[in-house]
Amino acid sequence: MQGGLGLLGVGGSGSANELTFSKVEKEYDHHPAESDELELGLGLSLGGGGSGKSKGSAWGECGRILTAKDFPSAVSGTKRAADSVSHEGGSPPSISQVVGWPPIRAYRMNSLVSQAKAPRSEEEKVGSEKEKSKDTLKKKICNGNKTNNMFNEKGHLGFVKVNMDGLPIGRKVDLNAHACYETLAQTLEEMFFASPTSINSIVSGAEKKDSSTKSSKLLDGSSEFVLTYEDKEGDWMLVGDVPWGMFLSSVRRLRIMRTSEANGLGPRFQERNEKPRAKPV
Amino acid sequence: MLRKKMNYFPDEVIEHVFDFITSHKDRNAVSLVCKSWYKIERMSRQRVFIGNCYAISPERVIARFPELKSLTLKGKPHFADFSLVPQDWGGILYPWIEAFAKRRVGLEELRLKRMVVSDESLELLSRSFGNFKALVLVSCEGFTTDGLAAVAANCRSLRELDLQENEVEDHKGNWISRFPESCTSLVSLNFACLKGDINLAALEKLVARSPNLKSLRLNRAVPLDVLQKILMRAPQLVDLGIGSFVHDPASDAYNKLKATILRCKSIRSLSGFLEVTPRCLQAIHPICHNLTSLNLSYAPGIHGNDLIKLIQHCRKLERLWILDCIGDKGLGVVASTCKELQELRVFPSDLQGGGNAAVTEEGLVAISAGCPKLHSLLYFCYQMTNAALITVAKNCSNFTRFRLCTLDPVKPDPVTMRPLDEGFGAIVQSCKRLRRLSLSGLLTDQVFLYIGMYAEQLEMLSIAFAGNSDKGMLYVLNGCKKLRKLEIRDCPFGDTALLTDVGKYETMRSLWMSSCEVTLGGCQTLAEDRPMLNVEIINEDGQIDFSADEKQKVGKMYLYRSLVGPRKDAPAFVRTL
């Protein structure tokens, strides 16, 4: 049940989960309310577009309904929640776009925002087919992981530095956007190996993959590089040994290291990748 | 006759009697009785509460209360919590510390809320007050861990360092190693809001040499195995905030933790779980039956069944802070389990409009039916109905704090499509001891009529997107005799409402109005009429031209009574009329 449209007595339902108050037109009727008799059947007066900030007083027979236009946009220090997710094209903005609503302390809101960067929920529908399959793929890969998807509540500092041997300029990756090693490795491969504009002159041609490759060569040891991370104690560790959540809680930064430099690690065997996972089609 | 007899008591006796009078209100009342009592009271007052740091100056506070040891200060208006107040508005601590240091006040305790606290002020604090014991910072900002390092290093008798929901710039976790070896007096340490790493070895050693430590709240940088070591050293803890609770449940470290927790028989309050492996929660179950306070509002990692399983063990719970992913069903479990519940806060977990996680009126009704001792509520919900509120009012007439927030701020009763006037009306009529109220949902002037009529004890009222006309605000101003704080946003209240009873504001601490209908002219009239009020216009985007048309609408107005006139530290975008 949604607030806005329902109030008008209009039959439309839209999608039940959307809070659409911000979409509906505001009535700018300045007459004070007369009786308390509410005739919600009356259509919302479509008089008046907005003059920016004017609130208009009356509610009249219909609900006070506000558009996002009514809310002063010039509030500095606005901490808005993560960008609203489009369910389909032209969907209403999320309630989080109303400044200061819901009234949650900014500190708590920031914590919530960083949790929101966790793996995308199943309700999400992404535009292109390719992205869709990528997402399904991601989920498929991650669901094979025994660990709970809720693991990666690392908090707001989801971004860690990633450096690759031989490249002077590093990147940053948001760990909160991943629920397992596979998707992380894929993202890193896309970042460092797939993009034609990346500085990969030193990467041998054999390492360049196209982005449709699904298996993560960084994890299975077949590449010239291995993925390592520095943990809280300052030690450099191979990525993939510990449960994902434990990895999240101890990782400080990542390094894509030449296999030859990874002393004592040797070539990685297929079995190292111990978590049973359906190989993507 | 009686009065004559009172005069025969020497001052010391009266002072001794006053020792038993601890509440600020009572002390204030006592000081108004006569000159002699005023004098005795002021010389003996050790705890001073200042609800608005701009209502008075530090010098005058010291002049009146020279024996001051404990100070509570609040800075920014409440709506600053929701990003409605621009960054540099004010609420700066430094001048207070400077003045107190200069006058050699024997400050021992400082409690701050919504203030700007710089590292310099913390450093000055740490060096100026040799007997400083307790620092509590709530919703503050402006400092880094360097400031904390100074406090740790210099405050030899520190007992309490309590940081709640502050925005702290983290310069690595070594501040904790600045506590000297000689510091063994810690009773309470809360750094849960710090985001960075902490020196774990130093933390362990600190806990080991603090036999009086009763309250410890860790941040997410403290992993489970270190938690276990800490608990081994501090089995006497009464209040524990867990940072990271992530581990492989099959591991030795986890089993060790399970055993260690059994030793912590004194834990009555639990919070945190900033990161969590839900299957590890079983380790906590043995201590749940003693818990009186549980805060899982920062633990979105605990869902559904795990949450319910945990709560089913908590029969003695008096305070519960939780996320709405508990759902109505989960609240039903709370209702049938937690019969001692006094305070409930349900926070939203998903701000992107997904109705799945949210709770509805059902959960609240269940709670009201199952928890007769409930008196304090903060409830973020997807929807609410009048019928539900009426039922809640019947079930629970003890509410002192009732804050309801529908995620859609103007949502009507979804069953009847009517405003929630009747529901809230029932609440104020039934709950005669109600002191704080926050409204939401579709609301007309009618709800304010009810509030004015029935909410006799109301001290603080928060209104958003409600009402039809000035009448609404007037009902409240006329009716609520004990009103101290009124904050209004996005309501159609204008100059008529603002100016009808200007004397009222001198009986209140403050009034906030934003995105309403008040005009520059109206505010100016008010300011001219009442010199004891500071009427501040927050003009952050420069939209208001003060020399021009007085019919301009004022975006944000904050007015408060003050004994010291317009403040001198106002930024350029704040104009005091």
JSON list of N, CA, C and O in Angstrom, two decimals, chain A residues 160-182:
[
{"chain": "A", "resi": 160, "resn": "VAL", "atom": "N", "xyz": [39.25, -0.35, -0.39]},
{"chain": "A", "resi": 160, "resn": "VAL", "atom": "CA", "xyz": [40.65, -0.58, -0.06]},
{"chain": "A", "resi": 160, "resn": "VAL", "atom": "C", "xyz": [41.49, -0.36, -1.32]},
{"chain": "A", "resi": 160, "resn": "VAL", "atom": "O", "xyz": [41.01, -0.50, -2.45]},
{"chain": "A", "resi": 161, "resn": "LYS", "atom": "N", "xyz": [42.76, -0.04, -1.06]},
{"chain": "A", "resi": 161, "resn": "LYS", "atom": "CA", "xyz": [43.66, 0.21, -2.19]},
{"chain": "A", "resi": 161, "resn": "LYS", "atom": "C", "xyz": [44.06, -1.10, -2.84]},
{"chain": "A", "resi": 161, "resn": "LYS", "atom": "O", "xyz": [44.23, -2.12, -2.16]},
{"chain": "A", "resi": 162, "resn": "VAL", "atom": "N", "xyz": [44.23, -1.05, -4.13]},
{"chain": "A", "resi": 162, "resn": "VAL", "atom": "CA", "xyz": [44.76, -2.20, -4.86]},
{"chain": "A", "resi": 162, "resn": "VAL", "atom": "C", "xyz": [45.92, -1.74, -5.70]},
{"chain": "A", "resi": 162, "resn": "VAL", "atom": "O", "xyz": [45.77, -0.83, -6.52]},
{"chain": "A", "resi": 163, "resn": "ASN", "atom": "N", "xyz": [47.05, -2.34, -5.50]},
{"chain": "A", "resi": 163, "resn": "ASN", "atom": "CA", "xyz": [48.21, -2.04, -6.34]},
{"chain": "A", "resi": 163, "resn": "ASN", "atom": "C", "xyz": [48.64, -3.27, -7.09]},
{"chain": "A", "resi": 163, "resn": "ASN", "atom": "O", "xyz": [48.53, -4.39, -6.58]},
{"chain": "A", "resi": 164, "resn": "MET", "atom": "N", "xyz": [49.15, -3.06, -8.27]},
{"chain": "A", "resi": 164, "resn": "MET", "atom": "CA", "xyz": [49.65, -4.18, -9.05]},
{"chain": "A", "resi": 164, "resn": "MET", "atom": "C", "xyz": [51.11, -3.97, -9.34]},
{"chain": "A", "resi": 164, "resn": "MET", "atom": "O", "xyz": [51.53, -2.85, -9.64]},
{"chain": "A", "resi": 165, "resn": "ASP", "atom": "N", "xyz": [51.85, -5.05, -9.19]},
{"chain": "A", "resi": 165, "resn": "ASP", "atom": "CA", "xyz": [53.29, -4.93, -9.43]},
{"chain": "A", "resi": 165, "resn": "ASP", "atom": "C", "xyz": [53.56, -4.38, -10.82]},
{"chain": "A", "resi": 165, "resn": "ASP", "atom": "O", "xyz": [53.03, -4.88, -11.82]},
{"chain": "A", "resi": 166, "resn": "GLY", "atom": "N", "xyz": [54.38, -3.36, -10.85]},
{"chain": "A", "resi": 166, "resn": "GLY", "atom": "CA", "xyz": [54.77, -2.80, -12.13]},
{"chain": "A", "resi": 166, "resn": "GLY", "atom": "C", "xyz": [53.95, -1.58, -12.51]},
{"chain": "A", "resi": 166, "resn": "GLY", "atom": "O", "xyz": [54.33, -0.82, -13.39]},
{"chain": "A", "resi": 167, "resn": "LEU", "atom": "N", "xyz": [52.82, -1.39, -11.84]},
{"chain": "A", "resi": 167, "resn": "LEU", "atom": "CA", "xyz": [52.03, -0.20, -12.15]},
{"chain": "A", "resi": 167, "resn": "LEU", "atom": "C", "xyz": [52.21, 0.82, -11.04]},
{"chain": "A", "resi": 167, "resn": "LEU", "atom": "O", "xyz": [51.95, 0.52, -9.88]},
{"chain": "A", "resi": 168, "resn": "PRO", "atom": "N", "xyz": [52.63, 2.02, -11.40]},
{"chain": "A", "resi": 168, "resn": "PRO", "atom": "CA", "xyz": [52.86, 3.02, -10.36]},
{"chain": "A", "resi": 168, "resn": "PRO", "atom": "C", "xyz": [51.57, 3.56, -9.75]},
{"chain": "A", "resi": 168, "resn": "PRO", "atom": "O", "xyz": [51.57, 4.04, -8.62]},
{"chain": "A", "resi": 169, "resn": "ILE", "atom": "N", "xyz": [50.49, 3.47, -10.51]},
{"chain": "A", "resi": 169, "resn": "ILE", "atom": "CA", "xyz": [49.24, 4.06, -10.02]},
{"chain": "A", "resi": 169, "resn": "ILE", "atom": "C", "xyz": [48.28, 2.95, -9.60]},
{"chain": "A", "resi": 169, "resn": "ILE", "atom": "O", "xyz": [48.02, 2.02, -10.35]},
{"chain": "A", "resi": 170, "resn": "GLY", "atom": "N", "xyz": [47.78, 3.07, -8.40]},
{"chain": "A", "resi": 170, "resn": "GLY", "atom": "CA", "xyz": [46.89, 2.05, -7.87]},
{"chain": "A", "resi": 170, "resn": "GLY", "atom": "C", "xyz": [45.43, 2.38, -8.11]},
{"chain": "A", "resi": 170, "resn": "GLY", "atom": "O", "xyz": [45.08, 3.44, -8.61]},
{"chain": "A", "resi": 171, "resn": "ARG", "atom": "N", "xyz": [44.58, 1.45, -7.69]},
{"chain": "A", "resi": 171, "resn": "ARG", "atom": "CA", "xyz": [43.13, 1.65, -7.81]},
{"chain": "A", "resi": 171, "resn": "ARG", "atom": "C", "xyz": [42.52, 1.42, -6.42]},
{"chain": "A", "resi": 171, "resn": "ARG", "atom": "O", "xyz": [43.22, 1.06, -5.48]},
{"chain": "A", "resi": 172, "resn": "LYS", "atom": "N", "xyz": [41.22, 1.65, -6.37]},
{"chain": "A", "resi": 172, "resn": "LYS", "atom": "CA", "xyz": [40.52, 1.33, -5.13]},
{"chain": "A", "resi": 172, "resn": "LYS", "atom": "C", "xyz": [39.31, 0.48, -5.46]},
{"chain": "A", "resi": 172, "resn": "LYS", "atom": "O", "xyz": [38.65, 0.70, -6.47]},
{"chain": "A", "resi": 173, "resn": "VAL", "atom": "N", "xyz": [39.03, -0.47, -4.60]},
{"chain": "A", "resi": 173, "resn": "VAL", "atom": "CA", "xyz": [37.87, -1.33, -4.85]},
{"chain": "A", "resi": 173, "resn": "VAL", "atom": "C", "xyz": [37.02, -1.36, -3.58]},
{"chain": "A", "resi": 173, "resn": "VAL", "atom": "O", "xyz": [37.53, -1.33, -2.46]},
{"chain": "A", "resi": 174, "resn": "ASP", "atom": "N", "xyz": [35.71, -1.42, -3.81]},
{"chain": "A", "resi": 174, "resn": "ASP", "atom": "CA", "xyz": [34.78, -1.41, -2.68]},
{"chain": "A", "resi": 174, "resn": "ASP", "atom": "C", "xyz": [34.48, -2.84, -2.28]},
{"chain": "A", "resi": 174, "resn": "ASP", "atom": "O", "xyz": [33.74, -3.56, -2.96]},
{"chain": "A", "resi": 175, "resn": "LEU", "atom": "N", "xyz": [35.05, -3.25, -1.16]},
{"chain": "A", "resi": 175, "resn": "LEU", "atom": "CA", "xyz": [34.84, -4.63, -0.72]},
{"chain": "A", "resi": 175, "resn": "LEU", "atom": "C", "xyz": [33.40, -4.90, -0.32]},
{"chain": "A", "resi": 175, "resn": "LEU", "atom": "O", "xyz": [32.93, -6.03, -0.37]},
{"chain": "A", "resi": 176, "resn": "ASN", "atom": "N", "xyz": [32.71, -3.87, 0.09]},
{"chain": "A", "resi": 176, "resn": "ASN", "atom": "CA", "xyz": [31.33, -4.06, 0.51]},
{"chain": "A", "resi": 176, "resn": "ASN", "atom": "C", "xyz": [30.42, -4.42, -0.65]},
{"chain": "A", "resi": 176, "resn": "ASN", "atom": "O", "xyz": [29.29, -4.87, -0.45]},
{"chain": "A", "resi": 177, "resn": "ALA", "atom": "N", "xyz": [30.94, -4.23, -1.88]},
{"chain": "A", "resi": 177, "resn": "ALA", "atom": "CA", "xyz": [30.10, -4.56, -3.03]},
{"chain": "A", "resi": 177, "resn": "ALA", "atom": "C", "xyz": [30.21, -6.02, -3.41]},
{"chain": "A", "resi": 177, "resn": "ALA", "atom": "O", "xyz": [29.64, -6.44, -4.41]},
{"chain": "A", "resi": 178, "resn": "HIS", "atom": "N", "xyz": [30.95, -6.76, -2.63]},
{"chain": "A", "resi": 178, "resn": "HIS", "atom": "CA", "xyz": [31.16, -8.16, -2.98]},
{"chain": "A", "resi": 178, "resn": "HIS", "atom": "C", "xyz": [30.83, -9.06, -1.82]},
{"chain": "A", "resi": 178, "resn": "HIS", "atom": "O", "xyz": [30.90, -8.67, -0.66]},
{"chain": "A", "resi": 179, "resn": "ALA", "atom": "N", "xyz": [30.44, -10.25, -2.16]},
{"chain": "A", "resi": 179, "resn": "ALA", "atom": "CA", "xyz": [30.09, -11.20, -1.11]},
{"chain": "A", "resi": 179, "resn": "ALA", "atom": "C", "xyz": [31.01, -12.41, -1.11]},
{"chain": "A", "resi": 179, "resn": "ALA", "atom": "O", "xyz": [30.89, -13.27, -0.25]},
{"chain": "A", "resi": 180, "resn": "CYS", "atom": "N", "xyz": [31.89, -12.47, -2.07]},
{"chain": "A", "resi": 180, "resn": "CYS", "atom": "CA", "xyz": [32.78, -13.62, -2.12]},
{"chain": "A", "resi": 180, "resn": "CYS", "atom": "C", "xyz": [34.00, -13.29, -2.97]},
{"chain": "A", "resi": 180, "resn": "CYS", "atom": "O", "xyz": [34.05, -12.27, -3.66]},
{"chain": "A", "resi": 181, "resn": "TYR", "atom": "N", "xyz": [34.92, -14.19, -2.95]},
{"chain": "A", "resi": 181, "resn": "TYR", "atom": "CA", "xyz": [36.20, -13.94, -3.63]},
{"chain": "A", "resi": 181, "resn": "TYR", "atom": "C", "xyz": [36.06, -13.86, -5.15]},
{"chain": "A", "resi": 181, "resn": "TYR", "atom": "O", "xyz": [36.77, -13.09, -5.80]},
{"chain": "A", "resi": 182, "resn": "GLU", "atom": "N", "xyz": [35.19, -14.66, -5.67]},
{"chain": "A", "resi": 182, "resn": "GLU", "atom": "CA", "xyz": [35.11, -14.73, -7.13]},
{"chain": "A", "resi": 182, "resn": "GLU", "atom": "C", "xyz": [34.77, -13.39, -7.76]},
{"chain": "A", "resi": 182, "resn": "GLU", "atom": "O", "xyz": [35.37, -12.96, -8.73]}
]
